[in-house]
mmCIF file of C-alpha atoms and ligand atoms in Angstrom:
data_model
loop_
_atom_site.group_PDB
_atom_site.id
_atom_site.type_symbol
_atom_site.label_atom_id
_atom_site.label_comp_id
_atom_site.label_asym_id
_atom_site.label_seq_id
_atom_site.Cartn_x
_atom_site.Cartn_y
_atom_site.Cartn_z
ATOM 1 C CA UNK U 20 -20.847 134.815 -229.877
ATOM 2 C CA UNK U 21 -21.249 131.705 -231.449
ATOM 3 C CA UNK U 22 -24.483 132.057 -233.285
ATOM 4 C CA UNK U 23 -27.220 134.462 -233.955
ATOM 5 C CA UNK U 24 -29.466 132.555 -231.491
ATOM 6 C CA UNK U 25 -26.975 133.729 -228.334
ATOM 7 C CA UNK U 26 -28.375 137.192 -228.024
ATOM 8 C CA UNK U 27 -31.888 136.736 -226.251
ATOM 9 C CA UNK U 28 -32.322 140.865 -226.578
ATOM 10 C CA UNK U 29 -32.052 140.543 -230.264
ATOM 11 C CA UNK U 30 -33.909 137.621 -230.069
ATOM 12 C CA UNK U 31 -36.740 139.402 -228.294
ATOM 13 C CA UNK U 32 -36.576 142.086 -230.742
ATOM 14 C CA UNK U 33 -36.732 139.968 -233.347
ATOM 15 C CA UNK U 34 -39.986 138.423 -232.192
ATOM 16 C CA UNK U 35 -41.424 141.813 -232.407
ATOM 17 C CA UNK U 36 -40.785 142.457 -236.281
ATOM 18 C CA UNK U 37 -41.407 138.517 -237.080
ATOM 19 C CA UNK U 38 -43.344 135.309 -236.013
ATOM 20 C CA UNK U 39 -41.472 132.667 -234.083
ATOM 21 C CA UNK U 40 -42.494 130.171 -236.589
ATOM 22 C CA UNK U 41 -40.199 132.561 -238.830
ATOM 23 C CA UNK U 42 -36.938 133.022 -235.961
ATOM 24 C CA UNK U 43 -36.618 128.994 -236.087
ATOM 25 C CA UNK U 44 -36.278 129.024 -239.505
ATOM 26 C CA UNK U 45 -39.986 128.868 -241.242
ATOM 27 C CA UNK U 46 -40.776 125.559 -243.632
ATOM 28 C CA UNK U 47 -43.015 125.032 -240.198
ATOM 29 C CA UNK U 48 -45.737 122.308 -241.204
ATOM 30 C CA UNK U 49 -42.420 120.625 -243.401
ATOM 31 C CA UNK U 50 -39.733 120.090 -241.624
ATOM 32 C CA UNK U 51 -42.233 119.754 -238.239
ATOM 33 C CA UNK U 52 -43.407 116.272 -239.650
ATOM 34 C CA UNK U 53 -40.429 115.712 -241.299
ATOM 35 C CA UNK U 54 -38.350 115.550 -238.207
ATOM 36 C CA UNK U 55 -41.846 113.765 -236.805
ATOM 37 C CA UNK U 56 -41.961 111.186 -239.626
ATOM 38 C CA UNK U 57 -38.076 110.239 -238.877
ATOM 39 C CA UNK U 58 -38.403 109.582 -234.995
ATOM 40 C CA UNK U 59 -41.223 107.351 -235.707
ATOM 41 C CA UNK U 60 -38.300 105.060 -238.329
ATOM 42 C CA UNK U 61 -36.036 105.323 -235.372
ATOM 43 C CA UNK U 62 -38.659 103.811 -232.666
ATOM 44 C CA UNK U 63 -40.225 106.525 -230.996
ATOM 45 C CA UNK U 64 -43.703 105.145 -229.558
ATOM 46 C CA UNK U 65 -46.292 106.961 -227.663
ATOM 47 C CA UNK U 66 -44.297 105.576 -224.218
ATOM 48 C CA UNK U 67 -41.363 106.857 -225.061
ATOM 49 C CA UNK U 68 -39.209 109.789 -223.315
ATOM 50 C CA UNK U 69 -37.996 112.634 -225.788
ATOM 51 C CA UNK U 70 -35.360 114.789 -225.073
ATOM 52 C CA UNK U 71 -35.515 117.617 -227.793
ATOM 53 C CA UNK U 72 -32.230 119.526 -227.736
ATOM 54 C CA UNK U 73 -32.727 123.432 -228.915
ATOM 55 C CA UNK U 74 -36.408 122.755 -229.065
ATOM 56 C CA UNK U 75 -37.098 126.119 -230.221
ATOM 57 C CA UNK U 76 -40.574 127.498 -230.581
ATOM 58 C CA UNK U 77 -42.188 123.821 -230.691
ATOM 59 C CA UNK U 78 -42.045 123.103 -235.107
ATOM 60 C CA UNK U 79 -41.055 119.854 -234.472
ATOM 61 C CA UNK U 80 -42.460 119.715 -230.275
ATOM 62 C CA UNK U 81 -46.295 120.239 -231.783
ATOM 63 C CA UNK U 82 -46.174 116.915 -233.339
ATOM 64 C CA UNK U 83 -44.153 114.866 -230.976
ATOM 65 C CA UNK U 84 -46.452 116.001 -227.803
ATOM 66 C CA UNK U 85 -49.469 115.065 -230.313
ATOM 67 C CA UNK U 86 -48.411 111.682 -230.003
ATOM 68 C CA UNK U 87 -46.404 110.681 -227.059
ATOM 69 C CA UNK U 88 -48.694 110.111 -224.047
ATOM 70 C CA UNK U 89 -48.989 112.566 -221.829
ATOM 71 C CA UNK U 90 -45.927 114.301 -220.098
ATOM 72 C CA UNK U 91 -43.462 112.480 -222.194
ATOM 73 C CA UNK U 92 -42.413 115.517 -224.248
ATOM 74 C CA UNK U 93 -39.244 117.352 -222.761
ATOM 75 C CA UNK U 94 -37.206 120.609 -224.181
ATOM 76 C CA UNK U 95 -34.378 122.239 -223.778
ATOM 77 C CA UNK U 96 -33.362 125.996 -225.547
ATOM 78 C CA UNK U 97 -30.637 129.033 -224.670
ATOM 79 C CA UNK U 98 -33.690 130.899 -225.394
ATOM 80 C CA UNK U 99 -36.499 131.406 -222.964
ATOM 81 C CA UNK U 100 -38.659 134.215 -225.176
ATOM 82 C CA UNK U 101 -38.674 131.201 -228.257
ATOM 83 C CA UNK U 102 -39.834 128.794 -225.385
ATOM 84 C CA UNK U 103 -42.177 131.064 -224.039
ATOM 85 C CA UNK U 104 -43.720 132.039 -227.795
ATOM 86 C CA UNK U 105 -43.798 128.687 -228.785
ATOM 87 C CA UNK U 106 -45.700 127.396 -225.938
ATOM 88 C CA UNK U 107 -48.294 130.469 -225.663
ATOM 89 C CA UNK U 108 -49.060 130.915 -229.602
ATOM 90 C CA UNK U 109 -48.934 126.592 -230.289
ATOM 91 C CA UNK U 110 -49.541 124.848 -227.145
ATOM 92 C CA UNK U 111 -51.509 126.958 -224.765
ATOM 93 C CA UNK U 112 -54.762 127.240 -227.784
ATOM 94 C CA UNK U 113 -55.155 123.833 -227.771
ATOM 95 C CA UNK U 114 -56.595 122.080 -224.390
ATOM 96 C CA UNK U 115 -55.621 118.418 -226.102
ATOM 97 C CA UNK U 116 -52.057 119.508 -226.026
ATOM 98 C CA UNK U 117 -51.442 121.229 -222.911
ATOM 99 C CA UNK U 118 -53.171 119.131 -220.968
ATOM 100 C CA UNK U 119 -50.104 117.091 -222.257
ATOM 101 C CA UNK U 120 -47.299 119.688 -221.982
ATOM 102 C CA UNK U 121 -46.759 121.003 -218.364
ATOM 103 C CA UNK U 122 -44.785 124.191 -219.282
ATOM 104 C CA UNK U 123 -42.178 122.953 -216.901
ATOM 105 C CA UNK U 124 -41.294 120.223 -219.194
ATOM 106 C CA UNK U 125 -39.302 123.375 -221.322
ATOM 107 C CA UNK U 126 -36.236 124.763 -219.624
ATOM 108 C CA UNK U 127 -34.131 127.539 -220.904
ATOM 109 C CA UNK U 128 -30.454 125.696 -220.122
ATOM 110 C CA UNK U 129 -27.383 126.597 -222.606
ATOM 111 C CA UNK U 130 -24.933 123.622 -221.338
ATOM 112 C CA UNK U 131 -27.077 120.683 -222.890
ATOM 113 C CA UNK U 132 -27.108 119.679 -219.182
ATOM 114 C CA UNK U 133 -30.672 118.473 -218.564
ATOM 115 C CA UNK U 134 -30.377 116.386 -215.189
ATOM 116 C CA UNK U 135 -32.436 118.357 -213.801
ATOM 117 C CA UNK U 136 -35.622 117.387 -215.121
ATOM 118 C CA UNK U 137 -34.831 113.752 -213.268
ATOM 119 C CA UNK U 138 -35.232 111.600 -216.521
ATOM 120 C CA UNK U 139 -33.161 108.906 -218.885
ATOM 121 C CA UNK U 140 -34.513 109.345 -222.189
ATOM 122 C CA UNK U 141 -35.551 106.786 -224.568
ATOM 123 C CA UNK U 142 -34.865 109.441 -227.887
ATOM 124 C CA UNK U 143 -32.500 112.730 -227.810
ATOM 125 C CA UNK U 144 -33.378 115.135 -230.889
ATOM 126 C CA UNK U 145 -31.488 118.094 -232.040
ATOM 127 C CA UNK U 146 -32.827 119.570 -235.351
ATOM 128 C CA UNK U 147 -31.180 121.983 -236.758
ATOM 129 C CA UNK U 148 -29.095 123.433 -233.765
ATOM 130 C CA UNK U 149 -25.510 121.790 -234.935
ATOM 131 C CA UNK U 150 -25.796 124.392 -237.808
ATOM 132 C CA UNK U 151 -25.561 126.966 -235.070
ATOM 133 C CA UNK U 152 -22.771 125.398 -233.073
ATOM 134 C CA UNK U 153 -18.815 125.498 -232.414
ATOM 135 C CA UNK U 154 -17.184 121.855 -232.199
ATOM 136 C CA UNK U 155 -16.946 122.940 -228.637
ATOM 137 C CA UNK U 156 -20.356 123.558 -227.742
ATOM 138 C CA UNK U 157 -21.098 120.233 -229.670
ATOM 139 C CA UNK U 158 -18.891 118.458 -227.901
ATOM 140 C CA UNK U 159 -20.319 119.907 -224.488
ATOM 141 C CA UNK U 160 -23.667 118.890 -225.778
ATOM 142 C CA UNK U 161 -22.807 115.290 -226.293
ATOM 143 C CA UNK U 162 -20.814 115.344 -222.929
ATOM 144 C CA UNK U 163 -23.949 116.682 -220.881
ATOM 145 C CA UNK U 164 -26.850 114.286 -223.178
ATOM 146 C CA UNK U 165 -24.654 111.241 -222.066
ATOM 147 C CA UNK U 166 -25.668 111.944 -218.530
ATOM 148 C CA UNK U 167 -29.752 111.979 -219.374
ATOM 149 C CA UNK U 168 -29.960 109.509 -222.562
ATOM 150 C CA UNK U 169 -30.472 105.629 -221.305
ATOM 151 C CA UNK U 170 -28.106 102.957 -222.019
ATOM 152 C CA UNK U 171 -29.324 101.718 -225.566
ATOM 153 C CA UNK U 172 -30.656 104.826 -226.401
ATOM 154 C CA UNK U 173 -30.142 107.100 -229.517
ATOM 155 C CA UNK U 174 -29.080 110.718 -230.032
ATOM 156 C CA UNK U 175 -30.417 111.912 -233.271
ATOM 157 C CA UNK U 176 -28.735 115.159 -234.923
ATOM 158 C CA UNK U 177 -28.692 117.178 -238.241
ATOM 159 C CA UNK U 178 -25.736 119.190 -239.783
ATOM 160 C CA UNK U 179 -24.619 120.725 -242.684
ATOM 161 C CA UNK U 180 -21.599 117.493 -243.995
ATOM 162 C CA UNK U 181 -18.836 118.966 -246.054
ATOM 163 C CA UNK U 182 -16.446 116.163 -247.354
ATOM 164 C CA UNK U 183 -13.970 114.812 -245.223
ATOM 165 C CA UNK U 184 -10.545 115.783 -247.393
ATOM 166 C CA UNK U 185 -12.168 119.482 -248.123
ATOM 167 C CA UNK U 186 -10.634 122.168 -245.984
ATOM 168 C CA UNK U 187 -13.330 123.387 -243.325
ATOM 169 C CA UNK U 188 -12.290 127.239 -243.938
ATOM 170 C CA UNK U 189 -13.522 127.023 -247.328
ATOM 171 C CA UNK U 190 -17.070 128.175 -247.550
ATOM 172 C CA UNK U 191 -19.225 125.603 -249.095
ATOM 173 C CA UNK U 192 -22.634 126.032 -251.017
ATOM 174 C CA UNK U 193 -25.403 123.276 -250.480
ATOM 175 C CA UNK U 194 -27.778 122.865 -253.017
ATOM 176 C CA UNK U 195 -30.561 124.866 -251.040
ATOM 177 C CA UNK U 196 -28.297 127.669 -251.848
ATOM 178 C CA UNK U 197 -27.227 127.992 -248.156
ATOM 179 C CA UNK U 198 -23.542 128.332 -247.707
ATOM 180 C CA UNK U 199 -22.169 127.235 -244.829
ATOM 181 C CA UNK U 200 -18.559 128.003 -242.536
ATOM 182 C CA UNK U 201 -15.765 126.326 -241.085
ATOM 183 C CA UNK U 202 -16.028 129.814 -238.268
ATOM 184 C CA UNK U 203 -19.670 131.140 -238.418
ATOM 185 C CA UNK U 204 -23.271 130.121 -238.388
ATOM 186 C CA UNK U 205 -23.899 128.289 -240.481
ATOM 187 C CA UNK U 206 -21.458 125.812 -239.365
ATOM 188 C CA UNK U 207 -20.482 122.911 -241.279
ATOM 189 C CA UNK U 208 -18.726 119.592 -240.218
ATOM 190 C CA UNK U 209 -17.190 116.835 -241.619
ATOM 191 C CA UNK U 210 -18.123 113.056 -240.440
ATOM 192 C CA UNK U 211 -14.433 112.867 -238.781
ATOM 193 C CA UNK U 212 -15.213 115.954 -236.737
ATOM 194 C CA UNK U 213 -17.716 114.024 -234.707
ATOM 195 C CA UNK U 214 -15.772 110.654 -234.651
ATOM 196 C CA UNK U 215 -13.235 112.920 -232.625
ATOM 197 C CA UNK U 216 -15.731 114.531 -230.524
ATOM 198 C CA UNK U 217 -17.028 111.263 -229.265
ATOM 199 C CA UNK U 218 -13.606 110.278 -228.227
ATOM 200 C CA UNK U 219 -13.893 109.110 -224.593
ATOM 201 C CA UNK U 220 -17.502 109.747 -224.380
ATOM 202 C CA UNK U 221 -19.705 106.486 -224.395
ATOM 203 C CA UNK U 222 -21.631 107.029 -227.534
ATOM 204 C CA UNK U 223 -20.735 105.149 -231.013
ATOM 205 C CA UNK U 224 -21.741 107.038 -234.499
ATOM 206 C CA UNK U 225 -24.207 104.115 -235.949
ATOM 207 C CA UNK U 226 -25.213 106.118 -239.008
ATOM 208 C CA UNK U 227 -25.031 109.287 -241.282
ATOM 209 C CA UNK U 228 -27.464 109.596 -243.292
ATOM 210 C CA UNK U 229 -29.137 111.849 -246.346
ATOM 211 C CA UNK U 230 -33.320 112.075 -244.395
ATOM 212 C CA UNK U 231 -34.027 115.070 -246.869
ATOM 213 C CA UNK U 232 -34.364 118.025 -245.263
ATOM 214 C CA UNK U 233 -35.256 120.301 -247.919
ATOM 215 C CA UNK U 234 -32.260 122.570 -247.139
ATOM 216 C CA UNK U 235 -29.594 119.605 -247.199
ATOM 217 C CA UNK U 236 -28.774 118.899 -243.592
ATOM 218 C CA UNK U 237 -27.722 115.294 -242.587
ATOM 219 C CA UNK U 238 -28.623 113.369 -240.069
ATOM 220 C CA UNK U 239 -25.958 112.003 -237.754
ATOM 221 C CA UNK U 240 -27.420 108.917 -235.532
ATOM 222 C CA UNK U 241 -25.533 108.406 -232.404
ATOM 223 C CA UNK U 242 -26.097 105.581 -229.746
ATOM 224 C CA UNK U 243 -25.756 105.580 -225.896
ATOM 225 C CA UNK U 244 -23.809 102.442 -224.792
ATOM 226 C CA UNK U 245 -25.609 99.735 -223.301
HETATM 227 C C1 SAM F 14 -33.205 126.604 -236.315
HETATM 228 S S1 SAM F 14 -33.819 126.555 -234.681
HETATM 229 C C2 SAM F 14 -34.488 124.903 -234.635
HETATM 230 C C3 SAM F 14 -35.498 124.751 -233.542
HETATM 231 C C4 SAM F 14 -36.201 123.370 -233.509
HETATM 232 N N1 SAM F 14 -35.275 122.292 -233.282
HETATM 233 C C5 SAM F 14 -37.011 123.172 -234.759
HETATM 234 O O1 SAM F 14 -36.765 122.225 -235.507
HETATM 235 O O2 SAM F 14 -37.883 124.018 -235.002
HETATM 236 C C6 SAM F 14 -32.340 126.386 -233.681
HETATM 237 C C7 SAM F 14 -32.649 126.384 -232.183
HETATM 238 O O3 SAM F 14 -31.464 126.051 -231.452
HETATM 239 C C8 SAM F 14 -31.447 126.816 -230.274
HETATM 240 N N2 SAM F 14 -30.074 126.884 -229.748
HETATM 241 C C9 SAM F 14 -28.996 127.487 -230.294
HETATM 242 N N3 SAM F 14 -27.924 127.344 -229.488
HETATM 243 C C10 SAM F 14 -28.334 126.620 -228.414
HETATM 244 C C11 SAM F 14 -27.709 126.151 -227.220
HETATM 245 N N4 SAM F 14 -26.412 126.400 -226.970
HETATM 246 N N5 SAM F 14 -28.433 125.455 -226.324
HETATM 247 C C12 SAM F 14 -29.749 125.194 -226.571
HETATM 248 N N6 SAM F 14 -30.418 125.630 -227.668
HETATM 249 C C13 SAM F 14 -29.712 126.329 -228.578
HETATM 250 C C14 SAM F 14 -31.979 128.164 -230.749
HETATM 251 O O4 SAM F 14 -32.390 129.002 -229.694
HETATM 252 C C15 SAM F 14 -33.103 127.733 -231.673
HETATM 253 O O5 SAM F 14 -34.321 127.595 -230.999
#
């Protein structure tokens, strides 16, 4: 198992004993606008087409389907009972956004491969899900968003950076407190580790940047070629 969001029975145990706002890692209202706020400095406009990759229970989908025009808004998660809590406890209350949100606009899929929702995305999000990834599911996900993302488009990520001489199987301690693995979730990465992922694939790493998540991930910014 690669991370503890691969076991949907725990998972739907879990959302007995907690909220869903809690399973996807609390900070809701935070790092919801946060992630928000950043799209917007990328480009993201009410016309676009977002792809949000491990969309969870909606922290960051509440505020993007607030202001993208209607059906725009698109999710992916391994996890159909996050999907299913996010949309009955945040969208389903509120006519304005449903009426925006058909509920077949979220698909549980754990390849990244999201063809069959019959889009090319403007923006591709994944907050807070390469934290809970192998380099091989990573490089699967980058593999599969090639196939949805237009040409010109951008492929926004976050990760826990550890420095790119520092041996990955030492653990290493952010200043959140978190600490973070070269072999469990938490994962960490270093900026080479996705220069060699992208290898062969057509996307280019434009930027890595410090956006300050208030647990210390980075954000990686990766572009679809033209
Ligand atoms: C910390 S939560 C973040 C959720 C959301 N992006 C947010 O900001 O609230 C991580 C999410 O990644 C999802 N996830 C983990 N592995 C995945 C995979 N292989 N495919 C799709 N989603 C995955 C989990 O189910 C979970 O919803």
């Amino acid at each position: 198992m690669d991370s503890k969001y691969d076991d949907e029975k725990d998972i739907e145990q879990r959302l007995k004993l907690m909220t869903h706002r809690q399973i996807t890692g609390g900070l809701w209202e935070e790092i919801g606008t946060l992630q928000f706020e950043f799209m917007k400095r990328m480009g993201l406009r009410p016309a676009s087409l977002l792809l949000d990759v491990g969309c969870g229970a909606l922290r960051g989908g509440v505020k993007f389907v607030e202001y993208l025009d209607g059906d725009n808004y698109f999710g992916i998660d391994i996890s159909q009972s996050l999907l299913d809590a996010g949309y009955a406890h945040e969208i389903s209350p509120r006519q304005d956004l449903a009426a925006k949100l058909p509920q077949r606009n979220l698909q549980c899929i754990d390849t990244f491969d999201a063809v069959s929702f019959g889009k090319q995305f403007d923006y591709a999000l994944a907050q807070s899900v390469f934290t809970h990834l192998t380099l091989n599911s990573i490089r699967l996900c980058l593999e599969n968003l090639a196939k949805v993302v237009k040409p010109g488009g951008k492929f926004c990520a976050t990760y826990f950076r550890i420095p790119d001489d520092q041996p990955t199987g030492v653990p290493q301690q952010h200043q959140s407190g978190i600490v973070t693995c070269g072999n469990k979730d938490p994962y960490h990465y270093r900026v080479a580790d996705f220069q060699y992922v992208i290898r062969g694939l057509p996307w280019t790493l434009d930027d890595e940047l410090d956006w300050e998540h208030p647990r210390g991930q980075r954000m990686l910014v990766f572009s679809k070629a033209a």
